[in-house]
Short mmCIF file of C-alpha atoms and ligand atoms in Angstrom, two decimals:
data_model
loop_
_atom_site.label_atom_id
_atom_site.label_comp_id
_atom_site.label_asym_id
_atom_site.label_seq_id
_atom_site.Cartn_x
_atom_site.Cartn_y
_atom_site.Cartn_z
CA MET A 1080 -23.66 -7.94 -4.33
CA THR A 1081 -22.36 -7.67 -0.80
CA ALA A 1082 -18.77 -6.86 0.06
CA ILE A 1083 -18.28 -10.56 0.84
CA ASP A 1084 -19.47 -11.57 -2.66
CA ASN A 1085 -17.25 -8.89 -4.16
CA LEU A 1086 -14.27 -10.08 -2.11
CA ALA A 1087 -14.71 -13.63 -3.42
CA ALA A 1088 -15.00 -12.34 -6.98
CA VAL A 1089 -11.86 -10.19 -6.69
CA LEU A 1090 -9.89 -13.11 -5.19
CA ALA A 1091 -11.02 -15.32 -8.08
CA GLU A 1092 -9.96 -12.65 -10.59
CA ILE A 1093 -6.56 -12.38 -8.91
CA ARG A 1094 -6.08 -16.17 -9.13
CA ALA A 1095 -7.14 -16.14 -12.79
CA ALA A 1096 -4.76 -13.27 -13.56
CA GLU A 1097 -1.90 -15.09 -11.82
CA GLN A 1098 -2.54 -18.11 -13.99
CA GLU A 1099 -2.89 -16.02 -17.16
CA ALA A 1100 0.48 -14.39 -16.43
CA ALA A 1101 2.11 -17.73 -15.56
CA ARG A 1102 2.63 -16.51 -12.01
CA ARG A 1103 2.69 -18.90 -9.06
CA ALA A 1104 -0.75 -19.39 -7.44
CA GLY A 1105 -0.79 -17.15 -4.37
CA ALA A 1106 2.02 -14.92 -5.66
CA VAL A 1107 -0.25 -11.89 -5.38
CA ARG A 1108 -1.68 -10.72 -2.07
CA LEU A 1109 -4.84 -8.64 -1.81
CA VAL A 1110 -4.82 -5.47 0.26
CA ALA A 1111 -8.47 -4.52 0.80
CA VAL A 1112 -8.64 -0.72 0.86
CA SER A 1113 -11.07 0.23 3.61
CA LYS A 1114 -10.69 4.04 3.61
CA THR A 1115 -14.00 5.84 4.31
CA ARG A 1116 -15.55 2.53 5.47
CA SER A 1117 -16.82 2.09 9.03
CA ALA A 1118 -15.74 -0.70 11.34
CA ASP A 1119 -19.19 -2.24 10.85
CA GLU A 1120 -18.65 -2.36 7.08
CA ILE A 1121 -15.16 -3.83 7.48
CA ARG A 1122 -16.03 -6.55 10.04
CA PRO A 1123 -17.85 -8.92 7.62
CA VAL A 1124 -14.86 -8.79 5.27
CA ILE A 1125 -12.57 -9.78 8.14
CA ALA A 1126 -15.02 -12.55 9.08
CA ALA A 1127 -14.83 -13.80 5.47
CA GLY A 1128 -11.09 -14.33 5.97
CA GLN A 1129 -9.47 -11.16 4.61
CA ARG A 1130 -6.48 -10.09 6.74
CA LEU A 1131 -4.63 -7.37 4.76
CA PHE A 1132 -6.18 -3.90 4.78
CA GLY A 1133 -5.10 -0.49 3.55
CA GLU A 1134 -6.00 2.98 4.76
CA ASN A 1135 -4.82 6.31 3.45
CA LYS A 1136 -5.16 8.53 6.53
CA VAL A 1137 -3.51 7.94 9.90
CA GLN A 1138 -6.23 9.62 11.93
CA GLU A 1139 -9.06 7.74 10.24
CA ALA A 1140 -7.23 4.44 10.75
CA GLN A 1141 -6.65 5.21 14.43
CA ALA A 1142 -10.39 5.57 14.93
CA LYS A 1143 -11.24 2.05 13.73
CA TRP A 1144 -8.23 -0.27 13.58
CA PRO A 1145 -7.00 -0.61 17.18
CA GLY A 1146 -10.42 -2.10 18.00
CA LEU A 1147 -10.61 -4.29 14.88
CA LYS A 1148 -7.06 -5.53 15.42
CA ALA A 1149 -7.88 -6.42 19.02
CA GLU A 1150 -10.88 -8.47 17.85
CA THR A 1151 -8.98 -10.55 15.29
CA PRO A 1152 -5.34 -11.64 15.45
CA GLY A 1153 -3.25 -11.55 12.30
CA ILE A 1154 -4.55 -8.34 10.74
CA GLU A 1155 -1.88 -6.62 8.62
CA LEU A 1156 -2.58 -2.91 8.23
CA HIS A 1157 -0.99 -0.91 5.39
CA LEU A 1158 -0.68 2.88 5.18
CA LEU A 1159 -1.20 3.95 1.56
CA GLY A 1160 -1.54 7.72 1.82
CA PRO A 1161 1.09 10.44 2.24
CA LEU A 1162 2.46 10.67 5.77
CA GLN A 1163 2.72 14.03 7.56
CA SER A 1164 5.66 14.36 9.90
CA ASN A 1165 3.47 15.13 12.92
CA LYS A 1166 1.73 11.77 12.36
CA THR A 1167 4.86 9.66 12.01
CA ALA A 1168 4.88 8.39 15.61
CA ASP A 1169 1.23 7.34 15.36
CA ALA A 1170 1.82 5.67 11.99
CA VAL A 1171 4.78 3.64 13.26
CA ALA A 1172 2.72 2.60 16.28
CA LEU A 1173 -0.34 1.44 14.31
CA PHE A 1174 0.67 0.28 10.83
CA ASP A 1175 2.41 -2.98 9.92
CA VAL A 1176 3.45 -1.70 6.50
CA ILE A 1177 4.02 1.92 5.43
CA GLN A 1178 3.77 1.94 1.63
CA SER A 1179 4.10 5.70 1.19
CA VAL A 1180 7.67 6.59 2.15
CA ASP A 1181 8.10 9.46 -0.30
CA ARG A 1182 10.73 11.93 0.94
CA GLU A 1183 13.88 12.17 3.00
CA LYS A 1184 12.30 14.08 5.90
CA ILE A 1185 9.70 11.34 6.44
CA ALA A 1186 12.28 8.58 6.07
CA ARG A 1187 14.39 10.25 8.79
CA GLU A 1188 11.44 10.59 11.14
CA ILE A 1189 10.37 6.98 10.57
CA SER A 1190 13.91 5.89 11.35
CA ARG A 1191 13.84 7.88 14.62
CA GLU A 1192 10.44 6.45 15.61
CA ILE A 1193 11.50 2.88 14.87
CA ALA A 1194 14.41 3.33 17.27
CA ARG A 1195 12.26 5.09 19.88
CA GLN A 1196 9.28 2.69 19.80
CA ASP A 1197 11.17 -0.50 19.02
CA ARG A 1198 8.49 -1.27 16.44
CA ARG A 1199 9.47 -2.07 12.91
CA PRO A 1200 6.79 -1.65 10.22
CA LEU A 1201 7.84 -2.82 6.76
CA LEU A 1202 8.61 0.12 4.50
CA TYR A 1203 7.87 0.63 0.82
CA VAL A 1204 8.98 3.63 -1.23
CA GLN A 1205 6.30 5.34 -3.31
CA VAL A 1206 7.50 6.23 -6.80
CA ASN A 1207 5.76 8.96 -8.80
CA THR A 1208 6.05 7.04 -12.08
CA GLY A 1209 4.11 9.66 -14.04
CA SER A 1210 6.11 12.60 -12.55
CA GLU A 1211 2.79 14.26 -11.70
CA ALA A 1212 3.12 17.56 -9.85
CA GLN A 1213 0.15 16.90 -7.56
CA LYS A 1214 1.12 13.33 -6.70
CA ALA A 1215 3.32 12.11 -3.87
CA GLY A 1216 6.33 9.91 -4.51
CA ILE A 1217 9.97 9.95 -5.46
CA GLU A 1218 10.84 10.78 -9.06
CA PRO A 1219 11.77 7.61 -10.98
CA THR A 1220 15.25 8.96 -11.79
CA GLU A 1221 15.91 9.61 -8.09
CA ALA A 1222 14.44 6.40 -6.70
CA LYS A 1223 17.62 4.31 -6.66
CA ALA A 1224 19.65 7.01 -4.85
CA PHE A 1225 16.82 7.55 -2.36
CA ILE A 1226 16.56 3.82 -1.60
CA ASP A 1227 20.35 3.60 -1.18
CA MET A 1228 20.27 6.57 1.21
CA CYS A 1229 17.44 5.02 3.27
CA ARG A 1230 19.39 1.80 3.57
CA SER A 1231 22.93 2.98 4.16
CA GLU A 1232 22.42 6.28 5.98
CA LEU A 1233 19.21 5.61 7.92
CA GLY A 1234 19.50 1.85 8.34
CA LEU A 1235 16.00 1.30 6.96
CA ALA A 1236 15.11 -1.97 5.24
CA ILE A 1237 13.15 -1.00 2.15
CA GLU A 1238 11.05 -4.05 1.27
CA GLY A 1239 8.83 -2.78 -1.52
CA LEU A 1240 7.88 -0.14 -4.06
CA MET A 1241 4.44 1.37 -4.63
CA CYS A 1242 3.00 3.46 -7.45
CA ILE A 1243 -0.30 5.03 -8.50
CA PRO A 1244 -0.23 5.58 -12.29
CA PRO A 1245 -1.85 8.71 -13.77
CA VAL A 1246 -5.61 8.17 -14.07
CA ASP A 1247 -5.80 8.98 -17.77
CA GLU A 1248 -2.91 6.84 -19.02
CA ASN A 1249 -2.35 3.22 -19.93
CA PRO A 1250 -0.96 1.87 -16.63
CA GLY A 1251 1.21 -0.86 -18.18
CA PRO A 1252 4.32 1.28 -18.81
CA HIS A 1253 4.11 2.65 -15.25
CA PHE A 1254 3.96 -0.85 -13.79
CA ALA A 1255 6.88 -1.88 -16.00
CA LEU A 1256 8.90 1.12 -14.82
CA LEU A 1257 8.23 0.29 -11.15
CA ALA A 1258 9.25 -3.33 -11.74
CA ARG A 1259 12.49 -2.21 -13.40
CA ILE A 1260 13.41 0.14 -10.54
CA ALA A 1261 12.67 -2.66 -8.05
CA ALA A 1262 14.90 -5.11 -9.93
CA GLU A 1263 17.75 -2.56 -9.97
CA ALA A 1264 17.40 -1.98 -6.24
CA GLY A 1265 17.03 -5.66 -5.33
CA ILE A 1266 13.46 -5.18 -4.10
CA GLU A 1267 10.92 -8.00 -4.40
CA ARG A 1268 7.61 -6.51 -3.33
CA LEU A 1269 5.64 -4.51 -5.87
CA SER A 1270 2.44 -2.81 -4.70
CA MET A 1271 0.62 -1.82 -7.85
CA GLY A 1272 -2.84 -2.18 -9.30
CA MET A 1273 -6.19 -0.92 -8.00
CA SER A 1274 -9.83 -1.80 -8.79
CA GLY A 1275 -9.56 -0.70 -12.42
CA ASP A 1276 -6.20 -2.19 -13.35
CA PHE A 1277 -5.13 -4.92 -10.93
CA GLU A 1278 -5.16 -7.62 -13.59
CA THR A 1279 -2.76 -5.58 -15.73
CA ALA A 1280 -0.57 -5.00 -12.68
CA ILE A 1281 -0.42 -8.75 -12.02
CA ALA A 1282 0.77 -9.31 -15.60
CA PHE A 1283 3.58 -6.81 -14.88
CA GLY A 1284 4.66 -8.54 -11.67
CA ALA A 1285 2.58 -7.03 -8.85
CA THR A 1286 2.98 -8.91 -5.57
CA GLU A 1287 0.29 -6.83 -3.84
CA VAL A 1288 -2.79 -5.24 -5.36
CA ARG A 1289 -4.76 -2.54 -3.50
CA VAL A 1290 -8.47 -2.86 -4.14
CA GLY A 1291 -11.19 -0.71 -2.58
CA THR A 1292 -14.15 0.04 -4.83
CA ALA A 1293 -14.40 -3.44 -6.35
CA ILE A 1294 -14.87 -4.86 -2.83
CA PHE A 1295 -16.73 -2.17 -0.87
CA GLY A 1296 -18.53 -0.36 -3.72
CA GLU A 1297 -18.23 3.26 -4.84
CA ARG A 1298 -16.98 5.68 -2.21
CA GLU A 1299 -18.93 8.84 -1.50
CA ARG A 1300 -17.11 11.89 -2.76
CA THR A 1301 -15.63 13.87 0.10
C1 LIG B 1930 -8.03 4.47 -2.60
C2 LIG B 1930 -6.77 3.83 -2.95
C3 LIG B 1930 -6.74 2.58 -3.57
C4 LIG B 1930 -7.99 1.79 -3.94
O1 LIG B 1930 -8.61 2.37 -5.04
P1 LIG B 1930 -9.89 1.68 -5.73
O2 LIG B 1930 -9.92 2.30 -7.08
O3 LIG B 1930 -11.05 2.03 -4.88
O4 LIG B 1930 -9.64 0.23 -5.78
C5 LIG B 1930 -5.50 2.03 -3.86
N1 LIG B 1930 -4.36 2.66 -3.56
C6 LIG B 1930 -4.34 3.87 -2.97
C7 LIG B 1930 -3.04 4.51 -2.67
C8 LIG B 1930 -5.54 4.50 -2.65
O5 LIG B 1930 -5.50 5.70 -2.06
#
């Protein structure tokens, strides 16, 4: 199976999961996760019609996406990985959505860069639903206060929430928790679900699923 075949299969599975969950057709958007993939591997997927892509490192994205974006209008590029403060300016310049706003320092720097560059990527807050020590994200109990602070103090529009459930747990309760925090904060976009669990995420209200392996194949371990 080529990436194009896989893309078609994943899109069909998303449509089926929407229907199964009594969601509106097209309620769920696919973010194709292209980390570790070369521009040559990504190009056929763009040619097949895919427009939303996710990367988890600023530097890696800078090496391939300015060129790919110049080739095809309408690409929407999402940052999924933790943002370092010395990369904030580059991230605001390149990405259309930053899904990994995960601490006050980064939120402040994004706010400064938005003012400085007059560019306004959409911002999602990452929530560490499993309270894992090694994982980025705001603690669930602190999410509402953090979102309020971003909005009122920094003037940031927070449009979505993102989570990555613990690998060894049933993801359903984590998706439900993210959906509940979003409802409390008046947030409509829910980025949740990856290759192994996107159908479950759609049942719990995902509006964006982030799928890499199921489209591009297994990644080499780095
Ligand atoms: C790599 C990655 C994905 C995609 O994972 P797959 O299991 O390959 O689908 C999704 N979200 C984030 C944040 C990632 O880093």
